[in-house]
Amino acid sequence: MDFDQSIFLQALTSKEFLSGAVLSLELAAVSQVAATLIGLFVALAGISKSKTLRSLAWAYVWFFRSVPTLLLLLIVWNAAPQIIPALRDNWYSPFLAGFVGLSVVEGAFMAEILRSALLSVDSGQKLAARALGLTPAQTFLRVELPQAIKVALPPTGNEFIGMIKYTSLASVISLQELMTTAQVQVATTFRYAEFYTAALVYYLVIVSAVMVLQHQVEKRYRWVSLPAKTRPRVERVPATLKGL
Amino acid sequence: MSETTTTPRQTVKTVLEVRNLHKTYGNQEVLKGVDFTVGSGEVKVVLGRSGSGKSTMLRLMALLEPLDAGEVIFKGKRIGVDANNRPVRERALARQRSEIGMVFQRFNLFSHLTVMQNVTLAQRLTRKAGAAEAKARAAEMLDRVGLGSHLHHFPSELSGGQQQRVAIARALVLNPSVMLFDEPTSALDPELVNDVLAVMEQLAADGMTMVVVTHEMSFARRVGTDVALFDQGVLVEQAPPEEFFTNPQQERTRNFLRHIH
Ligand SMILES: Nc1ncnc2c1ncn2[C@@H]1O[C@H](COP(=O)(O)OP(=O)(O)O)[C@@H](O)[C@H]1O
Ligand SMILES: [Mg+2]
């Protein structure tokens, strides 16, 4: 077996791989945003006073955590149009189907993350906010949510990285994302090692970039006035100058 | 309330009053018909064992929780309910709450906001103050509580005593008609207690109407207009400090005072 570096480099710099990677990242990003919003509403329902809302939230999380993402994608792309004729039109693209499938599944996981993040916020601060005359909406948006976000950030970063990898499942619904791109090239050339490695490199680069971004965002949520590094150092008088 | 003894005094304008306050949690009756009044410029100190219902009374006075029975009267008007005795909407409640300042045992500063932002937030949201005005007022108030040089610190970077003084400034900056203090020094290291008490004493000297739940007896003696004892959900006795400490009328008060000395 040999590894043809030129094929690998060609794949790595090809338009197909780049646009596949961009598509993967786009799908992951919009799905994660939607999942976070779904998760927020499900989390709020889950901690609300209404028993009906709590039951609905529980049912959502139960169902979408249980169903395999691959199976759901196939249902959304293949089965749904058989049942709903409107989905047979052109606007119903693999990207849209992937977006729907990935966000509803991820929404269930985000709901759990956000529910525990919201519950972790100090209830004394909510009480203080109300005592100052903030309305419930203001208390939620200005006091509770920012603190919940801080708690939710690390696990959400984790989820987003997972999401980037899950977009590869969309290859089964013929979305031309990164994984599909690699598969297509392999099918015609049988150069498994070169094309799979190229895809691997793209995933590594994307995930590394996300990790850097996550670190930057988390830093903004440290809530200290000065980062430790820039804290003014105590000026030491050199021993030789003492007593001058 | 046959057990309550009140000393007649020249009438001052009542700022905040509760009548026949009742509150039950589960099957535990925490407030069993409390009548309590604080007049303009008065400092009412409330003593009592842990679990006797002091915090609950303050939370009900501040409209932070619904009451089961009784009324809260602020400047002569019932608050928390409308003319038909129905609870008012959250918006109206919020507005009424902002007239009553509250300071908590555990400070409850917003940990995601700087000292300055802690003090400007409610001004911006409930008083619709402009950014510059809110900041100027916050800086001035923080200066008054001795924290003028910590404006951009976060709560986690302050000592408990400093945090509590920020919490006082945060409430004061809204110009409340009355300040309720719920054991403001109980969570503090002993050496930090006096800074907070000094701020409160100055506030009292400036004429602020205050209700202070505390275990600081010297503060009660020195600053209190009246001292009251709470026990098992009722107000047992209330009198000016001299009388309260030297000549208590109720057996329960004598018992309480014996145990703290
Ligand atoms: N939100 C609540 N739910 C249930 N029980 C409560 C609640 N708040 C207070 N209690 C109970 O009411 C009693 C009085 O509490 P509290 O008013 O905090 O007393 P104090 O401030 O005098 O120590 C305590 O037994 C406490 O457990
Ligand atoms: Mg208490």
Coordinates of C-alpha atoms and ligand atoms in Angstrom, one line a residue:
Chain A
M1 CA 0.0 0.0 0.0
D2 CA 1.3 3.4 -0.8
F3 CA 0.0 6.8 0.2
D4 CA 0.1 9.2 -2.7
Q5 CA 0.8 12.6 -1.3
S6 CA -0.1 14.4 -4.4
I7 CA -3.6 12.9 -4.5
F8 CA -3.9 13.8 -0.8
L9 CA -2.8 17.4 -1.3
Q10 CA -4.9 17.8 -4.4
A11 CA -8.0 16.6 -2.4
L12 CA -7.1 18.8 0.5
T13 CA -7.0 21.9 -1.7
S14 CA -9.8 20.9 -4.0
K15 CA -13.0 23.0 -4.4
E16 CA -15.1 20.0 -3.6
F17 CA -13.6 19.4 -0.2
L18 CA -13.6 23.1 0.7
S19 CA -17.2 23.5 -0.2
G20 CA -18.1 20.2 1.5
A21 CA -16.4 21.5 4.7
V22 CA -18.2 24.8 4.4
L23 CA -21.5 23.1 4.0
S24 CA -20.8 20.9 7.0
L25 CA -19.9 23.8 9.1
E26 CA -23.0 25.8 8.0
L27 CA -25.3 22.9 8.7
A28 CA -23.8 22.4 12.1
A29 CA -24.0 26.1 13.0
V30 CA -27.6 26.7 12.0
S31 CA -28.7 23.4 13.5
Q32 CA -26.9 24.2 16.8
V33 CA -28.5 27.7 16.9
A34 CA -32.0 26.2 16.3
A35 CA -31.3 23.4 18.8
T36 CA -30.3 25.9 21.4
L37 CA -33.5 27.9 20.9
I38 CA -35.6 24.6 21.0
G39 CA -33.7 23.6 24.1
L40 CA -34.3 26.9 25.8
F41 CA -38.1 26.6 25.3
V42 CA -38.2 23.0 26.3
A43 CA -36.0 23.8 29.4
L44 CA -38.3 26.6 30.4
A45 CA -41.3 24.3 29.9
G46 CA -39.5 21.7 32.0
I47 CA -39.1 24.0 35.0
S48 CA -42.4 25.8 34.6
K49 CA -45.2 25.6 37.1
S50 CA -47.6 24.0 34.7
K51 CA -47.8 20.3 34.9
T52 CA -48.9 20.0 31.3
L53 CA -45.9 22.0 30.1
R54 CA -43.5 19.9 32.2
S55 CA -45.0 16.7 30.8
L56 CA -44.6 17.9 27.3
A57 CA -41.0 18.9 27.9
W58 CA -40.3 15.5 29.4
A59 CA -41.9 13.7 26.4
Y60 CA -39.9 15.8 24.0
V61 CA -36.6 15.0 25.7
W62 CA -37.5 11.4 26.1
F63 CA -38.5 10.9 22.4
F64 CA -35.7 12.8 20.7
R65 CA -33.0 11.5 23.0
S66 CA -34.1 8.0 22.2
V67 CA -34.4 8.1 18.5
P68 CA -31.1 7.5 16.6
T69 CA -30.1 10.5 14.6
L70 CA -29.4 8.5 11.5
L71 CA -32.9 7.0 11.6
L72 CA -34.5 10.3 12.1
L73 CA -32.6 11.8 9.2
L74 CA -33.9 9.0 7.0
I75 CA -37.4 9.5 8.2
V76 CA -37.3 13.3 7.6
W77 CA -35.8 12.9 4.2
N78 CA -37.3 9.7 2.8
A79 CA -40.4 8.9 4.8
A80 CA -41.8 12.4 5.4
P81 CA -42.3 13.3 1.7
Q82 CA -44.3 10.0 1.2
I83 CA -46.7 11.1 3.9
I84 CA -46.7 14.9 3.2
P85 CA -47.0 15.6 -0.5
A86 CA -45.9 19.2 0.0
L87 CA -42.4 18.0 0.9
R88 CA -41.9 16.4 -2.6
D89 CA -41.3 19.9 -4.0
N90 CA -37.8 21.2 -4.8
W91 CA -37.5 23.5 -1.9
Y92 CA -37.4 20.5 0.4
S93 CA -33.6 20.1 0.1
P94 CA -31.3 17.7 1.8
F95 CA -29.8 20.7 3.7
L96 CA -33.3 21.6 5.1
A97 CA -34.0 18.0 6.0
G98 CA -30.6 17.7 7.7
F99 CA -31.2 20.9 9.5
V100 CA -34.6 19.7 10.8
G101 CA -33.4 16.3 11.8
L102 CA -30.2 17.5 13.6
S103 CA -31.8 20.4 15.4
V104 CA -34.8 18.5 16.9
V105 CA -32.5 15.8 18.1
E106 CA -29.9 18.2 19.5
G107 CA -32.7 20.3 21.0
A108 CA -33.4 17.5 23.4
F109 CA -29.8 17.4 24.6
M110 CA -29.6 21.2 24.8
A111 CA -32.8 21.3 26.8
E112 CA -31.2 19.1 29.5
I113 CA -28.1 21.3 29.5
L114 CA -30.1 24.5 29.7
R115 CA -32.5 23.2 32.3
S116 CA -29.7 22.4 34.7
A117 CA -27.9 25.6 33.9
L118 CA -31.0 27.7 34.7
L119 CA -31.6 25.7 37.9
S120 CA -28.0 26.4 38.9
V121 CA -28.5 30.2 39.1
D122 CA -28.5 31.5 42.7
S123 CA -32.2 32.0 43.7
G124 CA -31.1 34.8 46.0
Q125 CA -30.1 36.9 43.0
K126 CA -33.5 36.3 41.4
L127 CA -35.1 37.4 44.7
A128 CA -32.9 40.5 44.8
A129 CA -33.8 41.4 41.2
R130 CA -37.5 41.2 42.0
A131 CA -37.0 43.2 45.1
L132 CA -35.4 45.9 43.0
G133 CA -38.6 46.1 40.9
L134 CA -37.4 44.1 37.9
T135 CA -40.3 42.4 36.1
P136 CA -40.1 38.6 35.6
A137 CA -39.0 39.0 32.0
Q138 CA -36.3 41.5 33.0
T139 CA -35.2 39.2 35.8
F140 CA -34.9 36.3 33.4
L141 CA -33.1 38.2 30.6
R142 CA -30.8 40.4 32.7
V143 CA -30.0 38.2 35.7
E144 CA -30.9 34.6 35.2
L145 CA -30.0 34.0 31.5
P146 CA -26.5 35.5 31.5
Q147 CA -25.5 33.3 34.4
A148 CA -27.1 30.2 32.9
I149 CA -25.2 30.9 29.7
K150 CA -21.9 30.8 31.6
V151 CA -22.8 27.4 33.1
A152 CA -24.1 26.1 29.7
L153 CA -21.1 27.2 27.6
P154 CA -18.7 24.4 28.1
P155 CA -21.2 21.6 27.5
T156 CA -22.6 23.5 24.6
G157 CA -19.2 23.8 23.0
N158 CA -19.0 20.0 23.4
E159 CA -22.3 19.6 21.8
F160 CA -21.4 21.8 18.9
I161 CA -18.3 19.7 18.2
G162 CA -20.5 16.7 18.3
M163 CA -22.8 18.4 15.9
I164 CA -20.1 19.0 13.4
K165 CA -19.3 15.3 13.4
Y166 CA -23.0 14.4 13.2
T167 CA -23.4 16.4 10.0
S168 CA -21.5 13.5 8.4
L169 CA -24.6 11.5 8.9
A170 CA -26.3 13.7 6.3
S171 CA -24.3 11.9 3.7
V172 CA -27.1 9.3 3.8
I173 CA -29.6 11.9 2.6
S174 CA -27.2 12.9 -0.3
L175 CA -26.2 16.2 1.2
Q176 CA -22.8 17.2 -0.4
E177 CA -21.1 17.8 2.9
L178 CA -17.6 16.8 3.8
M179 CA -18.2 13.1 4.3
T180 CA -20.2 12.7 1.1
T181 CA -17.4 14.5 -0.8
A182 CA -14.9 12.1 0.4
Q183 CA -17.1 9.1 -0.3
V184 CA -17.8 10.3 -3.9
Q185 CA -14.1 10.7 -4.6
V186 CA -13.3 7.3 -3.1
A187 CA -16.0 5.6 -5.2
T188 CA -14.4 6.7 -8.4
T189 CA -10.7 6.4 -7.5
F190 CA -10.5 3.8 -4.7
R191 CA -7.9 6.0 -3.0
Y192 CA -9.4 5.5 0.4
A193 CA -6.4 6.6 2.5
E194 CA -5.8 9.9 0.6
F195 CA -9.4 11.1 0.6
Y196 CA -10.3 9.9 4.0
T197 CA -7.2 11.6 5.4
A198 CA -8.1 14.8 3.6
A199 CA -11.6 14.7 5.2
L200 CA -10.0 13.9 8.6
V201 CA -7.7 17.0 8.3
Y202 CA -10.7 19.2 7.6
Y203 CA -12.6 17.9 10.6
L204 CA -9.5 18.4 12.8
V205 CA -9.1 22.0 11.6
I206 CA -12.8 22.9 12.0
V207 CA -13.0 21.4 15.5
S208 CA -9.7 23.1 16.5
A209 CA -11.1 26.4 15.4
V210 CA -14.3 25.8 17.4
M211 CA -12.2 25.0 20.4
V212 CA -10.3 28.3 20.1
L213 CA -13.6 30.2 19.7
Q214 CA -15.1 28.4 22.7
H215 CA -12.1 29.4 24.8
Q216 CA -12.4 33.0 23.8
V217 CA -16.1 33.1 24.6
E218 CA -15.6 31.4 27.9
K219 CA -13.0 34.0 28.8
R220 CA -15.5 36.7 28.3
Y221 CA -17.7 35.0 30.9
R222 CA -15.1 34.9 33.7
W223 CA -16.4 38.0 35.4
V224 CA -13.2 39.2 36.9
S225 CA -12.1 42.7 36.5
L226 CA -8.6 41.9 35.4
P227 CA -7.2 38.7 33.7
A228 CA -4.6 37.2 36.0
K229 CA -1.8 37.9 33.5
T230 CA -2.5 41.6 33.3
R231 CA -2.9 42.2 37.0
P232 CA -0.4 44.8 38.0
R233 CA 2.6 43.1 39.4
V234 CA 3.8 44.2 42.8
E235 CA 6.8 46.4 42.2
R236 CA 9.8 44.9 44.0
V237 CA 12.6 47.2 44.9
P238 CA 15.9 45.5 43.9
A239 CA 17.9 44.6 46.9
T240 CA 20.8 46.7 45.8
L241 CA 18.7 49.8 45.8
K242 CA 17.2 49.3 49.3
G243 CA 17.9 52.0 51.7
L244 CA 18.9 54.5 49.1
Chain B
M1 CA -53.0 40.9 70.0
S2 CA -53.3 40.8 73.7
E3 CA -49.7 39.8 74.2
T4 CA -48.2 42.8 72.3
T5 CA -47.4 45.9 74.3
T6 CA -46.8 49.1 72.5
T7 CA -45.7 52.3 74.0
P8 CA -47.7 55.3 73.0
R9 CA -45.6 58.0 71.4
Q10 CA -46.2 61.2 69.4
T11 CA -47.6 60.2 66.0
V12 CA -45.2 60.0 63.1
K13 CA -46.4 59.4 59.5
T14 CA -46.6 55.7 58.9
V15 CA -44.6 54.6 55.9
L16 CA -45.1 50.8 55.9
E17 CA -47.6 48.8 57.9
V18 CA -48.7 45.2 57.9
R19 CA -52.0 44.1 59.6
N20 CA -52.9 40.7 60.6
L21 CA -50.3 39.0 58.4
H22 CA -50.7 35.3 58.0
K23 CA -48.5 32.9 56.1
T24 CA -48.4 29.1 56.0
Y25 CA -45.9 26.9 54.2
G26 CA -47.3 23.4 53.7
N27 CA -48.9 22.7 57.1
Q28 CA -46.5 25.0 59.0
E29 CA -48.1 28.3 60.0
V30 CA -45.1 30.7 59.9
L31 CA -46.9 34.0 60.5
K32 CA -49.9 33.9 62.8
G33 CA -51.4 37.4 62.5
V34 CA -48.6 40.0 62.7
D35 CA -49.3 43.7 63.1
F36 CA -46.2 45.8 62.5
T37 CA -45.7 49.5 61.6
V38 CA -42.8 51.6 60.7
G39 CA -43.1 55.4 60.6
S40 CA -41.1 58.0 58.7
G41 CA -37.6 58.2 60.0
E42 CA -38.0 55.3 62.5
V43 CA -35.6 52.4 62.8
K44 CA -37.5 49.4 63.9
V45 CA -35.2 46.6 65.1
V46 CA -36.6 43.1 65.0
L47 CA -35.1 40.4 67.1
G48 CA -36.0 36.7 67.4
R49 CA -34.7 33.2 67.2
S50 CA -33.9 31.6 63.9
G51 CA -37.0 30.2 62.3
S52 CA -39.4 32.5 64.1
G53 CA -40.7 34.0 60.9
K54 CA -38.7 37.3 60.6
S55 CA -37.5 36.8 57.1
T56 CA -40.9 35.7 56.0
M57 CA -42.4 38.9 57.4
L58 CA -39.9 41.0 55.5
R59 CA -40.5 39.1 52.2
L60 CA -44.2 39.6 52.6
M61 CA -43.7 43.3 53.4
A62 CA -41.6 43.7 50.3
L63 CA -44.3 41.9 48.2
L64 CA -41.8 39.2 47.3
E65 CA -44.3 36.5 48.1
P66 CA -48.1 36.3 48.3
L67 CA -49.6 36.5 51.7
D68 CA -52.4 34.2 52.9
A69 CA -54.3 36.8 54.8
G70 CA -53.8 40.3 56.1
E71 CA -52.7 43.5 54.4
V72 CA -49.6 45.5 53.5
I73 CA -50.2 49.2 53.6
F74 CA -47.6 51.6 52.1
K75 CA -48.0 55.3 52.7
G76 CA -51.7 54.9 53.5
K77 CA -52.5 52.7 50.5
R78 CA -52.9 48.9 50.4
I79 CA -50.3 47.5 48.0
G80 CA -50.1 44.1 46.3
V81 CA -53.9 44.1 45.6
D82 CA -56.2 46.2 43.6
A83 CA -59.4 48.0 44.6
N84 CA -61.3 44.8 44.5
N85 CA -58.8 43.0 46.7
R86 CA -57.4 40.9 43.9
P87 CA -53.7 40.5 43.5
V88 CA -52.3 43.1 41.1
R89 CA -50.4 42.1 38.0
E90 CA -46.6 41.4 38.0
R91 CA -45.8 44.8 36.4
A92 CA -47.7 46.7 39.0
L93 CA -46.1 44.5 41.7
A94 CA -42.7 45.2 40.3
R95 CA -43.3 49.0 40.4
Q96 CA -44.5 48.8 44.0
R97 CA -41.5 46.6 45.0
S98 CA -39.1 49.2 43.7
E99 CA -40.4 51.7 46.4
I100 CA -39.2 49.3 49.1
G101 CA -35.5 48.6 49.5
M102 CA -34.4 45.2 50.7
V103 CA -31.0 44.0 51.8
F104 CA -30.4 40.3 52.3
Q105 CA -28.3 38.2 54.6
R106 CA -26.3 36.8 51.7
F107 CA -25.9 40.1 49.8
N108 CA -27.3 38.6 46.6
L109 CA -25.2 40.8 44.3
F110 CA -25.5 39.9 40.6
S111 CA -22.3 38.0 40.1
H112 CA -22.2 38.6 36.3
L113 CA -22.2 42.4 36.8
T114 CA -19.5 44.8 38.1
V115 CA -20.2 46.8 41.2
M116 CA -21.2 49.8 39.0
Q117 CA -23.5 47.7 36.9
N118 CA -25.1 46.1 40.0
V119 CA -26.1 49.6 41.1
T120 CA -27.2 50.9 37.7
L121 CA -29.2 47.9 36.4
A122 CA -32.5 48.6 38.3
Q123 CA -32.2 52.4 37.7
R124 CA -32.1 51.7 34.0
L125 CA -34.8 49.2 34.0
T126 CA -37.3 50.4 36.6
R127 CA -36.6 54.1 36.7
K128 CA -35.8 54.3 33.0
A129 CA -32.8 56.4 33.9
G130 CA -30.3 57.3 31.2
A131 CA -26.9 55.6 31.2
A132 CA -25.0 58.7 32.3
E133 CA -27.5 59.7 35.0
A134 CA -27.6 56.1 36.4
K135 CA -23.8 56.0 36.5
A136 CA -23.4 59.3 38.2
R137 CA -26.0 58.4 40.8
A138 CA -24.4 55.0 41.3
A139 CA -20.9 56.4 41.7
E140 CA -22.2 58.9 44.2
M141 CA -24.0 56.3 46.2
L142 CA -21.0 53.9 46.1
D143 CA -18.9 56.6 47.4
R144 CA -21.2 57.1 50.3
V145 CA -20.9 53.5 51.3
G146 CA -17.1 53.7 50.9
L147 CA -16.7 51.7 47.7
G148 CA -16.0 54.6 45.3
S149 CA -12.7 53.0 44.3
H150 CA -14.2 49.5 43.4
L151 CA -16.6 50.4 40.7
H152 CA -15.2 48.0 38.2
H153 CA -14.7 45.0 40.4
F154 CA -16.9 42.0 40.3
P155 CA -18.7 40.8 43.4
S156 CA -16.4 37.7 43.7
E157 CA -13.5 40.1 44.1
L158 CA -14.9 41.8 47.1
S159 CA -15.1 40.9 50.8
G160 CA -18.5 40.1 52.3
G161 CA -18.6 43.4 54.0
Q162 CA -17.9 45.3 50.8
Q163 CA -20.5 43.2 48.9
Q164 CA -23.1 44.0 51.5
R165 CA -22.3 47.7 51.2
V166 CA -22.7 47.5 47.5
A167 CA -26.1 45.7 48.1
I168 CA -27.1 48.6 50.3
A169 CA -26.1 51.1 47.6
R170 CA -27.9 49.1 45.0
A171 CA -31.2 49.4 47.0
L172 CA -30.6 53.0 48.1
V173 CA -30.0 54.4 44.6
L174 CA -33.7 53.8 43.7
N175 CA -34.7 56.2 46.5
P176 CA -36.9 53.8 48.4
S177 CA -39.2 55.2 51.1
V178 CA -38.2 52.4 53.4
M179 CA -35.3 50.0 53.7
L180 CA -35.7 46.4 55.0
F181 CA -32.6 44.7 56.3
D182 CA -32.7 40.9 56.8
E183 CA -29.8 40.0 59.1
P184 CA -27.4 42.1 57.0
T185 CA -24.3 41.2 59.0
S186 CA -25.0 37.6 59.9
A187 CA -23.0 36.2 57.0
L188 CA -20.0 38.4 57.7
D189 CA -16.7 37.7 59.4
P190 CA -16.7 39.5 62.7
E191 CA -14.1 42.1 61.6
L192 CA -16.3 43.2 58.7
V193 CA -19.5 43.7 60.6
N194 CA -18.8 47.2 61.8
D195 CA -18.2 48.7 58.4
V196 CA -21.7 47.6 57.4
L197 CA -23.3 48.7 60.7
A198 CA -21.6 52.1 60.3
V199 CA -23.2 52.6 56.9
M200 CA -26.6 51.6 58.4
E201 CA -26.1 53.9 61.3
Q202 CA -25.3 56.8 59.1
L203 CA -28.3 56.0 57.0
A204 CA -30.5 56.1 60.1
A205 CA -28.9 59.4 61.1
D206 CA -29.8 60.8 57.6
G207 CA -33.4 60.0 58.4
M208 CA -34.0 56.8 56.4
T209 CA -37.0 54.7 57.5
M210 CA -35.7 51.3 58.3
V211 CA -36.7 47.8 59.5
V212 CA -33.7 45.9 60.7
V213 CA -33.7 42.2 61.5
T214 CA -30.5 41.6 63.4
H215 CA -28.7 39.9 66.2
E216 CA -26.5 42.9 66.9
M217 CA -27.8 44.0 70.3
S218 CA -25.5 47.1 70.5
F219 CA -26.9 48.3 67.2
A220 CA -30.4 47.7 68.4
R221 CA -29.7 49.7 71.6
R222 CA -27.9 52.5 69.9
V223 CA -29.8 53.0 66.7
G224 CA -33.3 51.5 67.2
T225 CA -36.3 53.7 67.7
D226 CA -38.1 50.6 68.8
V227 CA -37.0 47.0 69.4
A228 CA -39.4 44.2 68.7
L229 CA -39.2 40.5 69.6
F230 CA -40.6 37.9 67.2
D231 CA -41.4 34.4 68.4
Q232 CA -43.1 31.6 66.6
G233 CA -44.9 33.8 64.1
V234 CA -46.1 36.5 66.5
L235 CA -44.8 39.8 67.6
V236 CA -44.3 39.3 71.3
E237 CA -43.3 42.7 72.5
Q238 CA -42.2 46.0 71.1
A239 CA -40.7 49.0 73.0
P240 CA -38.0 51.6 72.8
P241 CA -34.6 50.1 73.4
E242 CA -34.2 51.3 76.9
E243 CA -37.4 49.8 78.0
F244 CA -37.1 46.7 75.9
F245 CA -33.7 45.7 77.3
T246 CA -34.1 46.9 80.9
N247 CA -37.7 46.4 81.7
P248 CA -39.3 43.8 79.3
Q249 CA -42.9 43.1 80.0
Q250 CA -43.2 39.6 78.6
E251 CA -41.8 36.4 80.0
R252 CA -40.8 35.3 76.5
T253 CA -38.8 38.5 76.1
R254 CA -37.0 38.0 79.4
N255 CA -36.3 34.5 78.4
F256 CA -34.8 35.6 75.0
L257 CA -32.7 38.3 76.6
R258 CA -31.3 35.9 79.2
H259 CA -30.1 33.6 76.5
I260 CA -28.2 36.2 74.5
H261 CA -26.4 37.8 77.4
Ligands
LIG1 N1 -40.2 29.2 51.1 C1 -40.4 28.5 52.2 N2 -41.0 27.2 52.1 C2 -41.2 26.5 53.1 N3 -40.9 26.8 54.4 C3 -40.4 28.0 54.6 C4 -40.1 28.9 53.5 N4 -39.6 30.1 54.0 C5 -39.5 29.9 55.3 N5 -40.0 28.7 55.7 C6 -40.1 28.2 57.1 O1 -40.7 29.2 57.8 C7 -40.1 29.3 59.1 C8 -39.7 30.7 59.4 O2 -38.6 31.0 58.5 P1 -38.0 32.4 58.4 O3 -39.0 33.5 58.1 O4 -36.8 32.3 57.5 O5 -37.5 32.6 59.9 P2 -36.3 33.6 60.5 O6 -36.0 34.6 59.4 O7 -36.9 34.2 61.7 O8 -35.2 32.7 60.8 C9 -39.0 28.3 59.1 O9 -39.4 27.1 59.8 C10 -38.7 28.0 57.7 O10 -38.3 26.7 57.5
MG2 MG -34.1 34.9 58.5

